[in-house]
Coordinates of C-alpha atoms and ligand atoms in Angstrom, one line a residue:
M11 CA 132.1 82.1 115.5
R12 CA 130.2 82.9 112.9
E13 CA 128.3 80.4 111.2
A14 CA 128.7 78.4 107.7
A15 CA 126.6 78.3 105.5
R16 CA 126.0 76.9 101.7
S17 CA 125.7 79.2 99.0
A18 CA 124.3 79.1 95.6
S19 CA 126.9 77.6 93.6
G20 CA 127.4 74.5 96.3
A21 CA 130.2 75.7 98.4
M22 CA 130.5 76.8 101.9
S23 CA 130.8 80.2 102.7
E24 CA 130.9 82.7 105.6
N25 CA 127.1 84.2 107.3
R26 CA 127.6 87.4 105.2
K27 CA 125.2 90.4 104.9
V28 CA 122.5 92.2 102.7
H29 CA 120.7 95.5 102.8
I30 CA 117.9 96.0 100.7
K31 CA 116.0 99.2 99.8
S32 CA 113.3 98.9 97.4
F33 CA 111.8 101.7 95.9
G34 CA 108.3 102.3 94.3
C35 CA 105.6 99.8 94.9
Q36 CA 104.2 96.7 96.7
M37 CA 105.3 94.6 94.2
N38 CA 108.3 95.9 95.0
V39 CA 108.2 95.4 98.7
Y40 CA 107.1 92.1 97.9
D41 CA 110.1 91.2 95.2
A42 CA 112.6 92.6 98.4
R43 CA 111.4 90.0 101.0
R44 CA 111.6 87.2 98.6
M45 CA 114.5 88.5 97.5
A46 CA 116.3 88.4 100.9
D47 CA 114.8 84.6 102.1
T48 CA 116.8 83.1 98.6
L49 CA 119.1 84.8 99.9
A50 CA 118.7 83.7 103.4
R51 CA 119.6 80.0 102.3
D52 CA 123.2 81.0 101.3
G53 CA 123.8 82.7 104.5
Y54 CA 123.0 86.1 103.6
A55 CA 121.1 87.7 107.5
E56 CA 119.1 91.2 106.3
T57 CA 120.8 94.0 107.8
A58 CA 118.7 98.1 108.0
S59 CA 122.4 99.3 107.4
A60 CA 123.5 99.5 104.5
K61 CA 127.3 100.4 105.5
E62 CA 128.0 96.9 107.2
A63 CA 126.1 94.7 104.2
D64 CA 128.1 92.4 101.8
L65 CA 125.6 92.6 99.8
I66 CA 123.8 96.2 98.7
I67 CA 120.8 95.5 96.3
L68 CA 118.5 98.9 95.0
N69 CA 114.9 97.4 94.2
T70 CA 114.1 99.6 91.9
C71 CA 110.8 101.4 90.2
H72 CA 110.9 102.9 86.7
I73 CA 107.2 104.6 86.7
R74 CA 108.3 108.7 86.7
E75 CA 111.2 110.3 85.8
K76 CA 112.5 110.9 89.6
A77 CA 112.4 107.3 90.8
V78 CA 115.3 106.7 88.2
E79 CA 117.4 109.7 88.6
K80 CA 116.9 108.8 92.9
V81 CA 118.6 105.0 91.5
Y82 CA 121.6 106.7 90.3
S83 CA 122.0 109.4 93.6
E84 CA 121.6 106.1 95.7
L85 CA 124.4 104.4 93.3
G86 CA 126.9 107.8 93.6
R87 CA 126.5 107.5 97.5
L88 CA 126.7 103.7 97.6
R89 CA 130.0 104.0 95.1
G90 CA 131.5 106.4 98.4
M91 CA 131.2 103.6 101.1
K92 CA 132.2 100.8 98.7
A93 CA 135.7 102.7 98.7
D94 CA 135.8 103.2 102.3
A95 CA 135.2 99.2 102.8
E96 CA 137.5 98.3 100.0
S97 CA 139.7 100.4 101.5
H98 CA 138.7 98.3 104.9
D99 CA 139.9 95.5 103.3
R100 CA 135.7 94.5 102.1
K101 CA 134.2 94.0 98.7
P102 CA 130.5 94.8 98.8
I103 CA 129.2 93.7 95.9
I104 CA 126.3 96.7 94.8
A105 CA 123.3 94.9 92.8
V106 CA 120.4 96.8 91.3
A107 CA 117.0 94.9 90.8
G108 CA 113.8 95.7 89.5
C109 CA 112.3 97.9 87.1
V110 CA 115.2 100.4 86.4
A111 CA 118.1 97.5 85.7
Q112 CA 115.0 95.8 83.6
A113 CA 114.7 98.9 81.5
E114 CA 118.3 100.5 81.1
G115 CA 120.7 96.6 81.5
K116 CA 123.7 97.0 81.3
E117 CA 123.4 100.7 81.1
I118 CA 123.9 100.9 84.8
I119 CA 127.0 99.1 84.4
R120 CA 128.0 101.6 82.6
R121 CA 126.8 104.9 83.9
A122 CA 127.7 102.9 87.8
P123 CA 130.6 100.7 87.2
S124 CA 130.5 99.7 90.7
V125 CA 127.2 98.3 90.5
R126 CA 128.1 94.2 89.4
V127 CA 124.8 92.7 89.1
V128 CA 122.0 93.7 87.3
V129 CA 118.6 91.6 87.8
G130 CA 115.4 92.5 86.0
P131 CA 112.1 91.3 88.1
Q132 CA 111.2 88.8 86.6
N133 CA 114.4 87.0 87.0
I134 CA 115.1 87.6 91.2
H135 CA 115.3 83.9 91.8
R136 CA 118.0 83.5 90.3
I137 CA 119.6 86.2 92.7
S138 CA 121.8 83.8 94.4
E139 CA 124.0 82.8 91.3
L140 CA 124.6 86.3 89.8
V141 CA 125.3 87.1 93.3
A142 CA 127.9 84.0 93.5
R143 CA 129.7 84.5 89.9
A144 CA 130.4 89.4 91.0
N145 CA 131.4 87.5 94.0
E146 CA 134.0 86.2 91.5
G147 CA 135.1 88.8 90.0
H148 CA 132.5 89.2 86.8
A149 CA 129.6 91.9 86.4
V150 CA 126.4 90.3 85.1
V151 CA 123.3 90.9 83.6
D152 CA 119.8 89.2 83.3
T153 CA 117.3 91.0 82.0
E154 CA 115.7 88.0 79.7
F155 CA 112.2 87.8 80.0
A156 CA 112.5 84.3 82.5
V157 CA 111.0 80.7 80.6
E158 CA 110.8 79.2 84.4
D159 CA 108.4 80.4 87.0
K160 CA 110.4 82.3 89.6
F161 CA 107.9 82.1 92.2
E162 CA 108.4 78.3 92.2
Q163 CA 112.5 79.2 92.5
L164 CA 112.4 81.9 95.1
A165 CA 112.5 80.7 99.0
P166 CA 109.7 80.9 101.3
P167 CA 110.5 82.9 104.9
K168 CA 112.1 81.2 107.5
H169 CA 109.3 81.1 110.0
E170 CA 110.9 83.5 112.4
I171 CA 111.1 85.9 109.4
T172 CA 107.4 86.0 108.8
R173 CA 107.2 86.4 112.7
A174 CA 108.9 89.6 112.7
R175 CA 107.2 91.1 109.6
G176 CA 103.7 91.6 111.6
I177 CA 101.0 90.6 111.4
S178 CA 99.5 91.7 107.6
A179 CA 101.2 90.3 104.6
F180 CA 101.7 90.8 100.6
V181 CA 101.1 87.5 98.2
T182 CA 101.3 88.1 94.7
V183 CA 98.9 86.5 92.8
Q184 CA 99.6 88.0 88.7
E185 CA 102.0 90.4 87.6
G186 CA 102.3 92.3 84.3
C187 CA 100.0 94.6 82.3
D188 CA 98.3 93.7 78.8
K189 CA 96.6 96.8 79.1
F190 CA 99.2 99.4 77.2
C191 CA 98.0 102.5 79.1
T192 CA 99.8 104.9 76.9
F193 CA 101.9 106.6 79.7
C194 CA 103.2 103.6 81.3
V195 CA 106.7 101.5 81.2
V196 CA 104.7 98.6 83.6
P197 CA 104.3 96.1 80.3
Y198 CA 107.6 96.7 78.7
T199 CA 109.4 96.2 82.3
R200 CA 106.8 93.7 83.7
G201 CA 105.9 92.0 81.1
S202 CA 102.8 90.6 79.6
E203 CA 99.8 89.8 82.2
A204 CA 100.5 86.5 83.6
S205 CA 98.3 85.2 87.2
R206 CA 100.3 82.4 89.7
P207 CA 98.4 78.9 89.6
A208 CA 95.6 79.4 92.5
A209 CA 97.3 75.9 94.6
R210 CA 100.5 78.4 94.8
I211 CA 98.9 81.4 96.3
L212 CA 97.1 78.9 98.8
A213 CA 99.8 76.8 100.1
E214 CA 101.8 81.1 100.1
A215 CA 98.7 82.1 101.9
E216 CA 98.6 78.7 103.9
G217 CA 102.2 79.1 105.4
L218 CA 102.4 82.5 106.3
I219 CA 99.0 82.1 108.2
A220 CA 100.7 79.4 109.5
Q221 CA 103.1 81.6 111.5
G222 CA 100.7 84.2 112.6
V223 CA 99.4 86.3 110.2
K224 CA 96.2 87.8 109.5
E225 CA 96.2 89.9 106.9
I226 CA 96.9 88.9 103.2
T227 CA 96.6 91.6 100.6
L228 CA 97.0 90.4 97.6
I229 CA 98.9 92.2 95.2
G230 CA 99.6 92.5 91.1
Q231 CA 99.8 95.7 88.6
N232 CA 96.2 93.6 87.5
V233 CA 95.1 91.8 89.8
N234 CA 91.0 91.9 89.1
A235 CA 92.6 90.2 86.2
Y236 CA 93.6 87.4 88.0
H237 CA 92.7 84.1 85.8
G238 CA 95.0 81.4 87.5
A239 CA 94.7 77.7 87.1
G240 CA 92.4 77.0 90.0
T241 CA 92.6 73.5 91.8
D242 CA 89.6 72.1 90.3
G243 CA 91.5 72.2 86.5
R244 CA 89.6 75.3 85.4
D245 CA 90.9 79.0 85.6
W246 CA 90.2 81.0 88.6
T247 CA 89.1 84.2 88.8
L248 CA 90.2 87.0 91.9
P249 CA 86.5 86.6 93.6
K250 CA 87.0 82.9 93.3
L251 CA 90.2 82.8 94.9
V252 CA 89.2 85.4 97.3
A253 CA 86.5 82.9 98.4
R254 CA 88.4 80.1 99.2
L255 CA 91.0 82.0 101.3
A256 CA 88.0 83.6 102.9
E257 CA 87.2 80.0 104.7
I258 CA 90.4 79.9 106.5
P259 CA 89.5 80.4 110.0
E260 CA 92.6 81.9 111.2
L261 CA 93.1 84.6 108.5
K262 CA 90.8 87.3 109.5
R263 CA 91.8 90.8 106.1
I264 CA 91.3 90.0 102.9
R265 CA 92.8 93.1 99.9
Y266 CA 94.1 93.7 96.6
T267 CA 95.9 96.2 94.6
T268 CA 95.6 97.7 92.4
S269 CA 93.0 96.7 90.2
H270 CA 91.8 98.4 86.3
P271 CA 88.1 99.3 86.0
R272 CA 87.9 97.4 83.0
D273 CA 87.8 94.8 85.1
M274 CA 85.4 95.0 88.1
D275 CA 82.8 92.7 86.9
D276 CA 79.8 91.4 88.8
E277 CA 81.1 88.1 90.3
L278 CA 83.8 90.6 91.9
L279 CA 81.1 92.8 93.6
E280 CA 79.5 90.5 94.9
A281 CA 82.3 88.9 96.6
H282 CA 82.6 92.2 98.2
R283 CA 78.4 91.9 99.5
D284 CA 79.0 88.7 100.6
I285 CA 82.4 88.3 102.2
E286 CA 82.9 89.7 105.1
K287 CA 86.8 89.1 105.5
M288 CA 87.6 91.9 102.4
M289 CA 88.1 95.1 103.0
P290 CA 85.9 97.5 102.4
F291 CA 88.7 100.0 100.8
L292 CA 88.8 99.7 96.9
H293 CA 91.9 101.1 95.5
L294 CA 91.1 101.6 91.9
P295 CA 93.0 104.4 89.9
V296 CA 91.0 106.5 87.4
Q297 CA 94.5 108.6 86.5
S298 CA 91.9 111.3 84.5
G299 CA 88.3 112.7 84.9
S300 CA 88.2 114.2 81.1
D301 CA 87.1 111.3 78.4
R302 CA 89.5 113.6 75.6
I303 CA 92.4 111.7 77.8
L304 CA 91.3 109.0 78.9
E305 CA 91.0 108.2 75.3
E306 CA 94.5 109.4 74.5
M307 CA 95.5 107.8 77.4
N308 CA 93.7 103.8 76.1
R309 CA 92.5 103.7 79.4
K310 CA 89.1 101.8 77.3
H311 CA 86.4 103.2 79.9
T312 CA 85.1 106.7 80.4
R313 CA 84.4 109.1 83.1
A314 CA 80.9 107.5 83.0
D315 CA 81.5 103.6 83.1
Y316 CA 84.1 104.9 86.3
L317 CA 81.7 106.7 88.3
R318 CA 78.5 103.4 87.2
I319 CA 81.4 101.0 89.1
I320 CA 81.8 103.7 92.1
E321 CA 77.8 103.3 92.4
R322 CA 77.6 99.2 92.1
T323 CA 80.7 99.3 94.3
R324 CA 78.6 101.2 96.8
K325 CA 75.3 99.1 96.3
A326 CA 77.2 96.4 97.5
R327 CA 78.8 97.4 100.1
P328 CA 77.5 100.3 101.2
D329 CA 80.7 100.6 103.8
M330 CA 83.2 101.1 100.9
A331 CA 85.5 103.7 100.7
F332 CA 87.1 104.6 97.6
S333 CA 91.7 105.3 96.9
S334 CA 92.7 106.6 92.6
D335 CA 95.5 107.7 90.9
F336 CA 95.6 110.5 89.6
I337 CA 97.9 112.0 86.9
V338 CA 97.9 115.9 85.9
G339 CA 99.7 117.5 82.8
F340 CA 99.2 114.3 80.0
P341 CA 100.2 115.6 77.1
G342 CA 97.4 117.4 75.3
E343 CA 95.9 118.0 78.9
T344 CA 94.2 121.3 79.1
D345 CA 92.5 123.1 82.2
R346 CA 88.9 121.9 81.1
D347 CA 90.3 118.6 81.3
F348 CA 91.7 120.1 84.3
E349 CA 88.2 120.8 85.6
D350 CA 86.8 117.6 84.7
T351 CA 89.6 116.0 87.1
L352 CA 88.8 118.2 89.9
A353 CA 84.4 117.3 89.4
L354 CA 85.3 113.9 89.1
V355 CA 87.0 113.9 92.4
R356 CA 84.1 116.0 94.1
E357 CA 81.9 113.5 92.5
V358 CA 83.0 110.5 93.9
G359 CA 85.0 111.9 97.7
Y360 CA 88.0 109.7 97.7
A361 CA 89.1 108.6 101.7
Q362 CA 93.0 108.9 99.6
C363 CA 94.5 109.7 96.7
F364 CA 98.3 109.0 94.9
T365 CA 99.0 112.3 93.1
F366 CA 101.5 112.4 89.7
K367 CA 102.8 114.8 88.0
Y368 CA 102.9 113.2 84.3
S369 CA 106.6 112.2 83.5
P370 CA 107.2 110.8 80.0
R371 CA 108.7 107.6 80.0
P372 CA 111.7 106.5 76.9
G373 CA 109.2 103.9 74.5
T374 CA 105.9 104.7 75.5
P375 CA 103.7 106.4 73.1
A376 CA 102.7 109.1 74.9
A377 CA 106.2 110.3 75.5
D378 CA 105.8 111.2 71.5
L379 CA 103.6 113.5 71.7
D380 CA 103.6 117.2 70.9
A381 CA 101.7 118.6 73.0
Q382 CA 103.6 117.9 76.2
I383 CA 102.8 120.5 79.5
P384 CA 105.0 123.1 80.9
E385 CA 106.2 122.0 83.9
D386 CA 105.1 124.9 86.2
V387 CA 101.1 124.2 84.8
K388 CA 102.1 120.8 85.3
S389 CA 103.1 121.7 89.1
E390 CA 100.2 124.4 89.8
R391 CA 97.5 121.2 88.4
L392 CA 98.9 119.0 91.2
Y393 CA 99.0 121.2 94.0
R394 CA 95.2 121.8 93.4
L395 CA 94.6 118.3 93.1
Q396 CA 96.3 117.8 96.4
E397 CA 94.4 120.5 98.2
L398 CA 91.1 119.5 97.0
I399 CA 91.9 115.4 97.5
E400 CA 93.7 116.3 101.4
T401 CA 90.2 118.4 102.0
Q402 CA 88.3 115.3 101.2
Q403 CA 91.2 113.1 103.0
H404 CA 90.1 115.1 106.4
E405 CA 86.8 114.8 105.6
F406 CA 86.7 111.4 105.6
N407 CA 89.0 110.5 108.6
L408 CA 86.2 112.9 110.4
S409 CA 83.8 110.6 109.4
C410 CA 84.7 107.8 111.4
V411 CA 84.4 109.8 114.9
G412 CA 81.8 109.0 116.8
K413 CA 82.3 105.2 115.2
E414 CA 82.6 101.8 116.0
L415 CA 85.0 100.8 113.6
D416 CA 86.8 97.0 113.9
V417 CA 90.5 97.6 114.2
L418 CA 92.8 94.9 113.4
F419 CA 95.8 95.2 116.0
E420 CA 99.7 94.7 114.9
K421 CA 102.1 96.1 117.2
P422 CA 102.6 98.2 120.1
G423 CA 102.5 101.9 119.9
R424 CA 104.4 104.7 120.8
H425 CA 103.5 105.3 124.0
E426 CA 103.0 103.2 127.1
G427 CA 100.1 100.5 127.2
Q428 CA 99.4 101.1 123.8
I429 CA 98.7 98.7 120.9
V430 CA 98.5 100.0 117.2
G431 CA 96.0 98.5 115.0
R432 CA 94.2 99.7 111.6
S433 CA 90.9 100.6 110.7
P434 CA 89.4 98.5 107.0
Y435 CA 90.1 102.0 105.4
L436 CA 93.8 101.1 106.7
Q437 CA 94.1 104.3 109.2
P438 CA 96.3 103.4 112.5
V439 CA 94.4 103.2 115.4
P440 CA 96.5 103.5 118.9
V441 CA 94.3 102.1 122.0
I442 CA 94.7 101.1 125.4
A443 CA 94.7 97.3 125.3
P444 CA 97.2 94.2 126.5
K445 CA 99.2 93.0 124.1
S446 CA 97.2 89.6 123.3
I447 CA 95.2 91.5 121.9
I448 CA 97.6 91.8 118.9
G449 CA 96.6 89.8 115.7
S450 CA 93.1 89.5 116.8
V451 CA 90.2 92.2 115.9
A452 CA 88.7 94.3 118.5
R453 CA 85.5 96.8 118.3
V454 CA 86.7 100.0 118.6
R455 CA 84.9 103.2 119.3
I456 CA 86.7 106.2 117.6
N457 CA 87.1 109.8 119.8
E458 CA 89.4 111.5 118.3
L459 CA 90.9 111.9 114.9
R460 CA 95.0 113.2 115.2
T461 CA 96.4 113.7 112.4
Y462 CA 96.0 110.9 109.9
S463 CA 95.2 108.7 113.3
L464 CA 91.8 107.7 115.0
I465 CA 92.1 107.8 118.5
G466 CA 90.3 105.1 119.9
E467 CA 88.9 102.9 123.2
L468 CA 87.8 99.3 122.9
A469 CA 84.0 98.7 122.6
G470 CA 82.2 96.5 125.1
N471 CA 83.5 95.2 127.6
E472 CA 83.6 91.9 126.1
P473 CA 87.0 90.3 127.2
V474 CA 89.9 90.4 124.8
A475 CA 90.2 87.6 123.4
P476 CA 93.4 85.2 124.4
A477 CA 96.5 85.8 122.5
E478 CA 96.6 83.4 119.6
Y479 CA 99.7 85.5 118.3
S480 CA 102.1 87.2 120.0
S481 CA 105.4 87.0 119.8
P482 CA 108.4 89.4 120.9
E483 CA 110.0 89.9 116.9
V484 CA 106.9 91.7 116.2
N485 CA 106.4 93.3 119.6
A486 CA 110.0 94.7 118.9
L487 CA 108.3 96.3 115.6
A488 CA 107.4 98.9 117.4
Ligands
5AD7 N1 103.7 109.7 84.8 C1 103.2 110.2 85.5 N2 102.7 108.8 86.8 C2 102.7 107.7 85.7 N3 102.5 106.6 86.4 C3 101.9 105.6 86.0 N4 103.1 106.0 85.3 C4 103.5 108.0 84.9 C5 104.0 108.2 83.7 N5 104.9 108.2 83.2 C6 100.9 106.6 87.6 C7 99.7 106.3 87.6 C8 99.8 104.6 88.0 C9 100.5 105.1 89.1 C10 101.4 103.6 89.8 O1 102.2 105.9 88.7 O2 99.2 107.4 88.0 O3 98.6 104.2 88.6
SF4_8 FE1 100.2 100.5 83.5 FE2 97.7 100.9 82.8 FE3 99.0 98.6 82.6 FE4 97.9 100.4 85.5 S1 96.5 99.4 83.0 S2 100.3 98.8 85.4 S3 98.9 101.9 84.4 S4 99.5 99.8 81.7

């Protein structure tokens, strides 16, 4: 017999299944997990199959036009699946969460009437209540920016779920953005910058670490602008928060993303210099190498400012590698501007990058500019930029061959006896090693590069530390 569970409305409901499909950034991955944790209280177990789900949530991204189109085509597909389920006497609920939900609101229900719940990123803590109302036959839209602290109301993950998710976890430390780059919808969909109090972040991190998490990535749209209330009554900065987290002995690695060049201050660079657990890998989007375009984008930094930050970061941490985001074909971008971008890429030398064609977003200032760039020019520039970046990525990966790198081991690999970990630069590193190595950091001699993986062997003969963490759930992730 299926177990009964208490639902948000207090009524008893049968155990049900939820399928969440997330698009876009890490913030969405985090939000999807927290929605799953909150719905677990109502008896919803997660399933990888949309077909068997009683609740399907599309957790959407609005950053580029294609992302929105993807949501509507996905909804078209789900409509067929829902009709099929209904002919078998099942009534799955379809919900749209995330930034498309925020931006489009009830327009989603108008265009896709099979959708019963539309919930913005600031309201996901109300998911249980919204789903309960949808189950009663209502269509509900909740996109008002909530005044209460959503993080306080989202449920923490059950212990076995944290363990099943593996040894690396995200923790949101701030949300939203006050920078208003002229191409970007984030200030409108995620709202203005808000930092969580340090005590709550630490409590969440400690809960994860107690269940075997060894690496935490602090996430936020403007994570290095973090300024949350500290445990000492003062506002804490990101480096202060990282320093406090680094004191937890079981936590081996700390990362943070995404940063804005304007907020890369001395204190953060000193933290990179002094805190061994901070990984030497920085995602620092620049968007363009042309001062004229940076100005038009309202980035509030110049090309020279950015290059200076890179230089100072390398000084603080010589083994630092960099990644960035680039937009090609921003309105008014000339061949000369684009050449400036290529030159900046050559000057920095990236380990990896994300590249995008400019996509006009309704309501943002750049969408109204006259000098929109033709699609074929954007495509050509994207191709050239990607070619350069791929060469750099390959060179960076090759430069790791012959070195010894610290690897945090995560899960069994595809081949017998293999365990896969990640280098400080997030490259996958498969190694022949005992399962007990999962959850610990060991030095690996890198012998070969195979596509994007670094193939290596454990360096030295020191015995592998006894398993601090090795659960069947994690092993099942392979
Ligand atoms: N068009 C193309 N790319 C965009 N990004 C944000 N808005 C747009 C847009 N309108 C990219 C930026 C940002 C990343 C998350 O998405 O490069 O850093
Ligand atoms: Fe968007 Fe710019 Fe804010 Fe990043 S800094 S979220 S690109 S407005």
